[in-house]
Amino acid sequence: MKPHTTTGSMVQTLAGVPMTLKGCSVFSGLSLEEDREWLSRCHSRTLSAGESLVDFEDMSKDVFIVQTGEIRAVLRFTVGKEAILGSFKRGDILGEQAAIDDLARSASLMAVSDATVTVIPYTVFHDILKQRADVALALLQLLSRRIRAMNDRLSELSFLDTKHRLYNTLLRLSRVRNDGGRERIISPPLVHAELAEHIGASRETVSREMSRLAREELVERTSRAIVLKNPVELSRRISRALEG
């Protein structure tokens, strides 16, 4: 499918969805006038679920802001084997690394669902950074947070076995349920193959461990969510594994 793009004044809305740079935390300091001015030099792209935005080692330098849908950064090792580096939703910025260091893309970016992104050309991105020190600082802070998260993932891979990496991933991907209880949820629910990609394990291994957690009534899967019934116990097991 050929990607659809819009440019100029049309970039303000697409299919009824307002396009904005300010919706991204890095650009939140822009005025409305500045937002419109920079957007006029950008364009939008729509993708279907499963469509590639950029490929690993691609030499393009554009930067992207997710406006709708979800984009995933992945590293593919062989056919059917890949590691999920991160997932990005509305307001998230991605692709900035290649625009900063002028090197090839370090990962593939793929639409998990139908998605729309604002494409910031390389020259426009650098113009903004040169003119707005607050944007450059916000970008540095974002990159610092991502490095910290990467260090956490590296520690997880170094010190935890497969089942405890699964527990940690379930906790990391979940959010507190809105009913005021202790339960946490992952919604929409991830299939076991996706969880396996997050922790570097096989789908069969994840399925066995998820079944065991269900029997222990620590995890429940519904049509809408994975429910962590006792996240405190999962955290306790991770702590014991690290201490041992």
PDB file of C-alpha atoms in Angstrom, residues 9-240:
ATOM      1  CA  SER A   9      -1.904  23.874   5.574  1.00  0.00           C
ATOM      2  CA  MET A  10      -3.620  20.489   5.286  1.00  0.00           C
ATOM      3  CA  VAL A  11      -1.312  19.119   7.961  1.00  0.00           C
ATOM      4  CA  GLN A  12      -3.400  20.818  10.675  1.00  0.00           C
ATOM      5  CA  THR A  13      -6.031  18.088  10.514  1.00  0.00           C
ATOM      6  CA  LEU A  14      -6.216  14.651   8.976  1.00  0.00           C
ATOM      7  CA  ALA A  15      -9.412  12.588   9.039  1.00  0.00           C
ATOM      8  CA  GLY A  16     -10.713  14.900  11.761  1.00  0.00           C
ATOM      9  CA  VAL A  17      -7.641  14.423  13.968  1.00  0.00           C
ATOM     10  CA  PRO A  18      -5.778  17.665  14.829  1.00  0.00           C
ATOM     11  CA  MET A  19      -2.101  17.565  13.905  1.00  0.00           C
ATOM     12  CA  THR A  20       0.242  19.202  16.409  1.00  0.00           C
ATOM     13  CA  LEU A  21       3.841  19.302  17.529  1.00  0.00           C
ATOM     14  CA  LYS A  22       2.849  20.716  20.927  1.00  0.00           C
ATOM     15  CA  GLY A  23       1.161  17.431  21.776  1.00  0.00           C
ATOM     16  CA  CYS A  24       4.671  15.987  22.133  1.00  0.00           C
ATOM     17  CA  SER A  25       6.351  16.858  25.439  1.00  0.00           C
ATOM     18  CA  VAL A  26       9.570  17.837  23.657  1.00  0.00           C
ATOM     19  CA  PHE A  27       7.723  20.613  21.777  1.00  0.00           C
ATOM     20  CA  SER A  28       5.243  21.579  24.490  1.00  0.00           C
ATOM     21  CA  GLY A  29       6.914  24.981  24.966  1.00  0.00           C
ATOM     22  CA  LEU A  30       6.042  26.148  21.449  1.00  0.00           C
ATOM     23  CA  SER A  31       3.365  28.798  21.115  1.00  0.00           C
ATOM     24  CA  LEU A  32       0.323  28.056  18.971  1.00  0.00           C
ATOM     25  CA  GLU A  33       1.711  30.350  16.300  1.00  0.00           C
ATOM     26  CA  GLU A  34       5.095  28.589  16.356  1.00  0.00           C
ATOM     27  CA  ASP A  35       3.345  25.223  16.244  1.00  0.00           C
ATOM     28  CA  ARG A  36       1.442  26.219  13.095  1.00  0.00           C
ATOM     29  CA  GLU A  37       4.573  27.706  11.528  1.00  0.00           C
ATOM     30  CA  TRP A  38       6.695  24.591  12.011  1.00  0.00           C
ATOM     31  CA  LEU A  39       3.857  22.290  10.982  1.00  0.00           C
ATOM     32  CA  SER A  40       3.621  24.121   7.661  1.00  0.00           C
ATOM     33  CA  ARG A  41       7.094  22.760   6.889  1.00  0.00           C
ATOM     34  CA  CYS A  42       6.164  19.191   7.888  1.00  0.00           C
ATOM     35  CA  HIS A  43       3.840  16.608   6.378  1.00  0.00           C
ATOM     36  CA  SER A  44       1.723  13.716   7.590  1.00  0.00           C
ATOM     37  CA  ARG A  45       1.800  10.058   6.728  1.00  0.00           C
ATOM     38  CA  THR A  46      -0.827   7.389   7.339  1.00  0.00           C
ATOM     39  CA  LEU A  47       0.037   3.723   7.739  1.00  0.00           C
ATOM     40  CA  SER A  48      -1.964   0.518   7.852  1.00  0.00           C
ATOM     41  CA  ALA A  49      -1.422  -2.043  10.602  1.00  0.00           C
ATOM     42  CA  GLY A  50       1.733  -4.019   9.857  1.00  0.00           C
ATOM     43  CA  GLU A  51       3.141  -1.411   7.470  1.00  0.00           C
ATOM     44  CA  SER A  52       6.754  -0.315   7.860  1.00  0.00           C
ATOM     45  CA  LEU A  53       7.557   3.327   8.599  1.00  0.00           C
ATOM     46  CA  VAL A  54      11.334   2.890   8.275  1.00  0.00           C
ATOM     47  CA  ASP A  55      13.593  -0.171   8.084  1.00  0.00           C
ATOM     48  CA  PHE A  56      16.710  -1.102  10.019  1.00  0.00           C
ATOM     49  CA  GLU A  57      19.835   0.529   8.515  1.00  0.00           C
ATOM     50  CA  ASP A  58      17.684   2.853   6.390  1.00  0.00           C
ATOM     51  CA  MET A  59      19.622   6.089   5.751  1.00  0.00           C
ATOM     52  CA  SER A  60      16.626   8.440   6.019  1.00  0.00           C
ATOM     53  CA  LYS A  61      16.833  11.162   8.705  1.00  0.00           C
ATOM     54  CA  ASP A  62      13.222  12.278   9.239  1.00  0.00           C
ATOM     55  CA  VAL A  63      11.803  12.511  12.751  1.00  0.00           C
ATOM     56  CA  PHE A  64       8.261  11.360  13.563  1.00  0.00           C
ATOM     57  CA  ILE A  65       5.556  12.262  16.065  1.00  0.00           C
ATOM     58  CA  VAL A  66       2.733   9.767  16.530  1.00  0.00           C
ATOM     59  CA  GLN A  67      -0.672  11.412  16.127  1.00  0.00           C
ATOM     60  CA  THR A  68      -2.917   8.320  16.098  1.00  0.00           C
ATOM     61  CA  GLY A  69      -2.407   4.595  16.519  1.00  0.00           C
ATOM     62  CA  GLU A  70       0.709   2.806  17.735  1.00  0.00           C
ATOM     63  CA  ILE A  71       4.212   2.443  16.270  1.00  0.00           C
ATOM     64  CA  ARG A  72       6.681  -0.195  17.477  1.00  0.00           C
ATOM     65  CA  ALA A  73      10.482  -0.182  17.296  1.00  0.00           C
ATOM     66  CA  VAL A  74      11.848  -3.681  16.668  1.00  0.00           C
ATOM     67  CA  LEU A  75      15.097  -5.471  15.910  1.00  0.00           C
ATOM     68  CA  ARG A  76      14.701  -8.490  13.650  1.00  0.00           C
ATOM     69  CA  PHE A  77      17.309 -11.241  13.979  1.00  0.00           C
ATOM     70  CA  THR A  78      15.879 -13.959  11.731  1.00  0.00           C
ATOM     71  CA  VAL A  79      12.513 -14.654  10.133  1.00  0.00           C
ATOM     72  CA  GLY A  80       9.958 -14.751  12.958  1.00  0.00           C
ATOM     73  CA  LYS A  81      12.484 -13.658  15.599  1.00  0.00           C
ATOM     74  CA  GLU A  82      12.477 -10.074  16.787  1.00  0.00           C
ATOM     75  CA  ALA A  83      12.996  -8.012  19.929  1.00  0.00           C
ATOM     76  CA  ILE A  84      10.631  -5.183  20.831  1.00  0.00           C
ATOM     77  CA  LEU A  85      12.612  -2.090  21.797  1.00  0.00           C
ATOM     78  CA  GLY A  86       9.632   0.128  22.527  1.00  0.00           C
ATOM     79  CA  SER A  87       6.079   1.089  21.641  1.00  0.00           C
ATOM     80  CA  PHE A  88       5.013   4.643  20.805  1.00  0.00           C
ATOM     81  CA  LYS A  89       1.562   6.235  20.916  1.00  0.00           C
ATOM     82  CA  ARG A  90       0.018   9.693  20.457  1.00  0.00           C
ATOM     83  CA  GLY A  91       2.455  12.444  21.390  1.00  0.00           C
ATOM     84  CA  ASP A  92       5.566  10.257  21.323  1.00  0.00           C
ATOM     85  CA  ILE A  93       8.596  11.242  19.248  1.00  0.00           C
ATOM     86  CA  LEU A  94      10.711   8.658  17.454  1.00  0.00           C
ATOM     87  CA  GLY A  95      13.395   8.460  14.819  1.00  0.00           C
ATOM     88  CA  GLU A  96      15.343  11.311  16.431  1.00  0.00           C
ATOM     89  CA  GLN A  97      18.531   9.272  16.902  1.00  0.00           C
ATOM     90  CA  ALA A  98      19.360   9.109  13.186  1.00  0.00           C
ATOM     91  CA  ALA A  99      18.620  12.824  12.862  1.00  0.00           C
ATOM     92  CA  ILE A 100      21.089  13.578  15.660  1.00  0.00           C
ATOM     93  CA  ASP A 101      24.052  11.326  14.801  1.00  0.00           C
ATOM     94  CA  ASP A 102      23.575  11.130  10.997  1.00  0.00           C
ATOM     95  CA  LEU A 103      23.962   7.339  11.093  1.00  0.00           C
ATOM     96  CA  ALA A 104      21.695   4.613   9.721  1.00  0.00           C
ATOM     97  CA  ARG A 105      18.482   3.666  11.509  1.00  0.00           C
ATOM     98  CA  SER A 106      19.217   1.449  14.515  1.00  0.00           C
ATOM     99  CA  ALA A 107      15.835  -0.318  14.418  1.00  0.00           C
ATOM    100  CA  SER A 108      12.790  -0.874  12.235  1.00  0.00           C
ATOM    101  CA  LEU A 109       9.634   1.131  12.931  1.00  0.00           C
ATOM    102  CA  MET A 110       6.348  -0.624  12.205  1.00  0.00           C
ATOM    103  CA  ALA A 111       2.695   0.298  12.663  1.00  0.00           C
ATOM    104  CA  VAL A 112       1.021  -2.008  15.187  1.00  0.00           C
ATOM    105  CA  SER A 113      -2.381  -0.565  14.291  1.00  0.00           C
ATOM    106  CA  ASP A 114      -3.582   1.890  11.673  1.00  0.00           C
ATOM    107  CA  ALA A 115      -1.592   5.008  12.488  1.00  0.00           C
ATOM    108  CA  THR A 116      -0.853   8.591  11.516  1.00  0.00           C
ATOM    109  CA  VAL A 117       2.463  10.345  12.093  1.00  0.00           C
ATOM    110  CA  THR A 118       3.720  13.863  11.556  1.00  0.00           C
ATOM    111  CA  VAL A 119       6.961  13.717   9.583  1.00  0.00           C
ATOM    112  CA  ILE A 120       9.483  16.387  10.588  1.00  0.00           C
ATOM    113  CA  PRO A 121      12.151  16.675   7.867  1.00  0.00           C
ATOM    114  CA  TYR A 122      15.774  16.579   9.009  1.00  0.00           C
ATOM    115  CA  THR A 123      16.427  20.232   8.165  1.00  0.00           C
ATOM    116  CA  VAL A 124      13.287  21.398   9.956  1.00  0.00           C
ATOM    117  CA  PHE A 125      14.167  19.375  13.054  1.00  0.00           C
ATOM    118  CA  HIS A 126      17.625  20.974  13.191  1.00  0.00           C
ATOM    119  CA  ASP A 127      16.208  24.450  12.610  1.00  0.00           C
ATOM    120  CA  ILE A 128      13.936  24.017  15.636  1.00  0.00           C
ATOM    121  CA  LEU A 129      16.807  22.770  17.816  1.00  0.00           C
ATOM    122  CA  LYS A 130      18.990  25.729  16.786  1.00  0.00           C
ATOM    123  CA  GLN A 131      16.279  28.289  17.482  1.00  0.00           C
ATOM    124  CA  ARG A 132      14.726  26.805  20.625  1.00  0.00           C
ATOM    125  CA  ALA A 133      17.121  25.874  23.444  1.00  0.00           C
ATOM    126  CA  ASP A 134      14.166  24.655  25.541  1.00  0.00           C
ATOM    127  CA  VAL A 135      13.275  22.098  22.862  1.00  0.00           C
ATOM    128  CA  ALA A 136      16.892  20.898  22.726  1.00  0.00           C
ATOM    129  CA  LEU A 137      16.949  20.540  26.525  1.00  0.00           C
ATOM    130  CA  ALA A 138      13.632  18.665  26.562  1.00  0.00           C
ATOM    131  CA  LEU A 139      15.016  16.302  23.915  1.00  0.00           C
ATOM    132  CA  LEU A 140      18.155  15.680  26.012  1.00  0.00           C
ATOM    133  CA  GLN A 141      15.974  14.901  29.037  1.00  0.00           C
ATOM    134  CA  LEU A 142      13.901  12.454  26.993  1.00  0.00           C
ATOM    135  CA  LEU A 143      17.024  10.712  25.694  1.00  0.00           C
ATOM    136  CA  SER A 144      18.340  10.482  29.250  1.00  0.00           C
ATOM    137  CA  ARG A 145      15.121   8.793  30.408  1.00  0.00           C
ATOM    138  CA  ARG A 146      15.373   6.330  27.538  1.00  0.00           C
ATOM    139  CA  ILE A 147      18.966   5.484  28.442  1.00  0.00           C
ATOM    140  CA  ARG A 148      17.890   4.853  32.037  1.00  0.00           C
ATOM    141  CA  ALA A 149      15.083   2.586  30.819  1.00  0.00           C
ATOM    142  CA  MET A 150      17.547   0.739  28.581  1.00  0.00           C
ATOM    143  CA  ASN A 151      19.881   0.243  31.551  1.00  0.00           C
ATOM    144  CA  ASP A 152      16.967  -1.229  33.504  1.00  0.00           C
ATOM    145  CA  ARG A 153      16.236  -3.638  30.648  1.00  0.00           C
ATOM    146  CA  LEU A 154      19.915  -4.632  30.464  1.00  0.00           C
ATOM    147  CA  SER A 155      19.964  -5.313  34.197  1.00  0.00           C
ATOM    148  CA  GLU A 156      16.812  -7.374  33.823  1.00  0.00           C
ATOM    149  CA  LEU A 157      18.390  -9.513  31.097  1.00  0.00           C
ATOM    150  CA  SER A 158      21.607  -9.896  33.107  1.00  0.00           C
ATOM    151  CA  PHE A 159      20.221 -10.783  36.525  1.00  0.00           C
ATOM    152  CA  LEU A 160      16.751 -12.335  36.036  1.00  0.00           C
ATOM    153  CA  ASP A 161      15.770 -15.677  34.535  1.00  0.00           C
ATOM    154  CA  THR A 162      12.958 -16.003  32.013  1.00  0.00           C
ATOM    155  CA  LYS A 163      10.007 -16.248  34.389  1.00  0.00           C
ATOM    156  CA  HIS A 164      11.139 -13.303  36.491  1.00  0.00           C
ATOM    157  CA  ARG A 165      11.724 -11.230  33.350  1.00  0.00           C
ATOM    158  CA  LEU A 166       8.109 -12.051  32.468  1.00  0.00           C
ATOM    159  CA  TYR A 167       6.909 -10.861  35.892  1.00  0.00           C
ATOM    160  CA  ASN A 168       8.908  -7.656  35.510  1.00  0.00           C
ATOM    161  CA  THR A 169       7.541  -7.039  32.016  1.00  0.00           C
ATOM    162  CA  LEU A 170       3.956  -7.599  33.161  1.00  0.00           C
ATOM    163  CA  LEU A 171       4.451  -5.021  35.899  1.00  0.00           C
ATOM    164  CA  ARG A 172       6.204  -2.553  33.595  1.00  0.00           C
ATOM    165  CA  LEU A 173       3.532  -2.708  30.897  1.00  0.00           C
ATOM    166  CA  SER A 174       0.594  -2.549  33.303  1.00  0.00           C
ATOM    167  CA  ARG A 175      -1.242   0.374  34.854  1.00  0.00           C
ATOM    168  CA  VAL A 176      -3.274   0.700  38.033  1.00  0.00           C
ATOM    169  CA  ARG A 177      -6.906  -0.252  37.618  1.00  0.00           C
ATOM    170  CA  ASN A 178      -9.335   2.661  37.958  1.00  0.00           C
ATOM    171  CA  ASP A 179     -11.470   1.021  40.656  1.00  0.00           C
ATOM    172  CA  GLY A 180      -9.116   1.984  43.478  1.00  0.00           C
ATOM    173  CA  GLY A 181      -8.028  -1.595  44.194  1.00  0.00           C
ATOM    174  CA  ARG A 182      -4.582  -3.138  44.144  1.00  0.00           C
ATOM    175  CA  GLU A 183      -4.951  -4.824  40.763  1.00  0.00           C
ATOM    176  CA  ARG A 184      -3.117  -3.679  37.641  1.00  0.00           C
ATOM    177  CA  ILE A 185      -4.112  -4.252  34.021  1.00  0.00           C
ATOM    178  CA  ILE A 186      -2.563  -4.441  30.568  1.00  0.00           C
ATOM    179  CA  SER A 187      -5.182  -3.260  28.091  1.00  0.00           C
ATOM    180  CA  PRO A 188      -5.539  -4.169  25.328  1.00  0.00           C
ATOM    181  CA  PRO A 189      -4.064  -7.563  26.265  1.00  0.00           C
ATOM    182  CA  LEU A 190      -0.847  -8.724  24.603  1.00  0.00           C
ATOM    183  CA  VAL A 191      -0.744 -12.175  23.079  1.00  0.00           C
ATOM    184  CA  HIS A 192       1.908 -14.560  24.379  1.00  0.00           C
ATOM    185  CA  ALA A 193       4.052 -14.145  21.275  1.00  0.00           C
ATOM    186  CA  GLU A 194       4.301 -10.392  21.949  1.00  0.00           C
ATOM    187  CA  LEU A 195       5.232 -10.950  25.595  1.00  0.00           C
ATOM    188  CA  ALA A 196       7.888 -13.405  24.426  1.00  0.00           C
ATOM    189  CA  GLU A 197       9.385 -10.742  22.162  1.00  0.00           C
ATOM    190  CA  HIS A 198       9.574  -8.340  25.105  1.00  0.00           C
ATOM    191  CA  ILE A 199      11.601 -10.742  27.261  1.00  0.00           C
ATOM    192  CA  GLY A 200      13.622 -12.631  24.659  1.00  0.00           C
ATOM    193  CA  ALA A 201      11.936 -16.001  25.167  1.00  0.00           C
ATOM    194  CA  SER A 202       9.815 -18.450  23.197  1.00  0.00           C
ATOM    195  CA  ARG A 203       6.023 -18.209  23.011  1.00  0.00           C
ATOM    196  CA  GLU A 204       5.748 -21.712  24.498  1.00  0.00           C
ATOM    197  CA  THR A 205       7.768 -20.707  27.566  1.00  0.00           C
ATOM    198  CA  VAL A 206       5.580 -17.653  28.132  1.00  0.00           C
ATOM    199  CA  SER A 207       2.386 -19.689  27.653  1.00  0.00           C
ATOM    200  CA  ARG A 208       3.472 -22.235  30.270  1.00  0.00           C
ATOM    201  CA  GLU A 209       4.355 -19.566  32.811  1.00  0.00           C
ATOM    202  CA  MET A 210       1.181 -17.551  32.180  1.00  0.00           C
ATOM    203  CA  SER A 211      -0.875 -20.723  32.686  1.00  0.00           C
ATOM    204  CA  ARG A 212       0.917 -21.351  35.991  1.00  0.00           C
ATOM    205  CA  LEU A 213       0.268 -17.765  37.125  1.00  0.00           C
ATOM    206  CA  ALA A 214      -3.404 -18.200  36.220  1.00  0.00           C
ATOM    207  CA  ARG A 215      -3.614 -21.403  38.293  1.00  0.00           C
ATOM    208  CA  GLU A 216      -2.067 -19.531  41.217  1.00  0.00           C
ATOM    209  CA  GLU A 217      -4.693 -16.791  40.688  1.00  0.00           C
ATOM    210  CA  LEU A 218      -1.995 -14.157  40.255  1.00  0.00           C
ATOM    211  CA  VAL A 219      -2.972 -13.338  36.669  1.00  0.00           C
ATOM    212  CA  GLU A 220      -6.290 -13.446  34.838  1.00  0.00           C
ATOM    213  CA  ARG A 221      -6.833 -12.943  31.122  1.00  0.00           C
ATOM    214  CA  THR A 222     -10.072 -11.459  29.824  1.00  0.00           C
ATOM    215  CA  SER A 223     -11.110 -10.390  26.340  1.00  0.00           C
ATOM    216  CA  ARG A 224     -10.116  -6.819  27.158  1.00  0.00           C
ATOM    217  CA  ALA A 225      -7.123  -7.076  29.485  1.00  0.00           C
ATOM    218  CA  ILE A 226      -4.483  -9.066  31.284  1.00  0.00           C
ATOM    219  CA  VAL A 227      -5.303  -8.519  34.956  1.00  0.00           C
ATOM    220  CA  LEU A 228      -2.523  -8.727  37.532  1.00  0.00           C
ATOM    221  CA  LYS A 229      -4.497  -9.907  40.563  1.00  0.00           C
ATOM    222  CA  ASN A 230      -1.608  -9.632  42.999  1.00  0.00           C
ATOM    223  CA  PRO A 231       1.146  -7.356  41.655  1.00  0.00           C
ATOM    224  CA  VAL A 232       2.718  -7.140  45.115  1.00  0.00           C
ATOM    225  CA  GLU A 233       3.447 -10.871  45.036  1.00  0.00           C
ATOM    226  CA  LEU A 234       5.000 -10.593  41.569  1.00  0.00           C
ATOM    227  CA  SER A 235       7.251  -7.787  42.855  1.00  0.00           C
ATOM    228  CA  ARG A 236       8.143  -9.875  45.914  1.00  0.00           C
ATOM    229  CA  ARG A 237       9.197 -12.797  43.713  1.00  0.00           C
ATOM    230  CA  ILE A 238      11.410 -10.517  41.606  1.00  0.00           C
ATOM    231  CA  SER A 239      13.059  -9.144  44.767  1.00  0.00           C
ATOM    232  CA  ARG A 240      13.743 -12.648  46.068  1.00  0.00           C
TER     233      ARG A 240
END
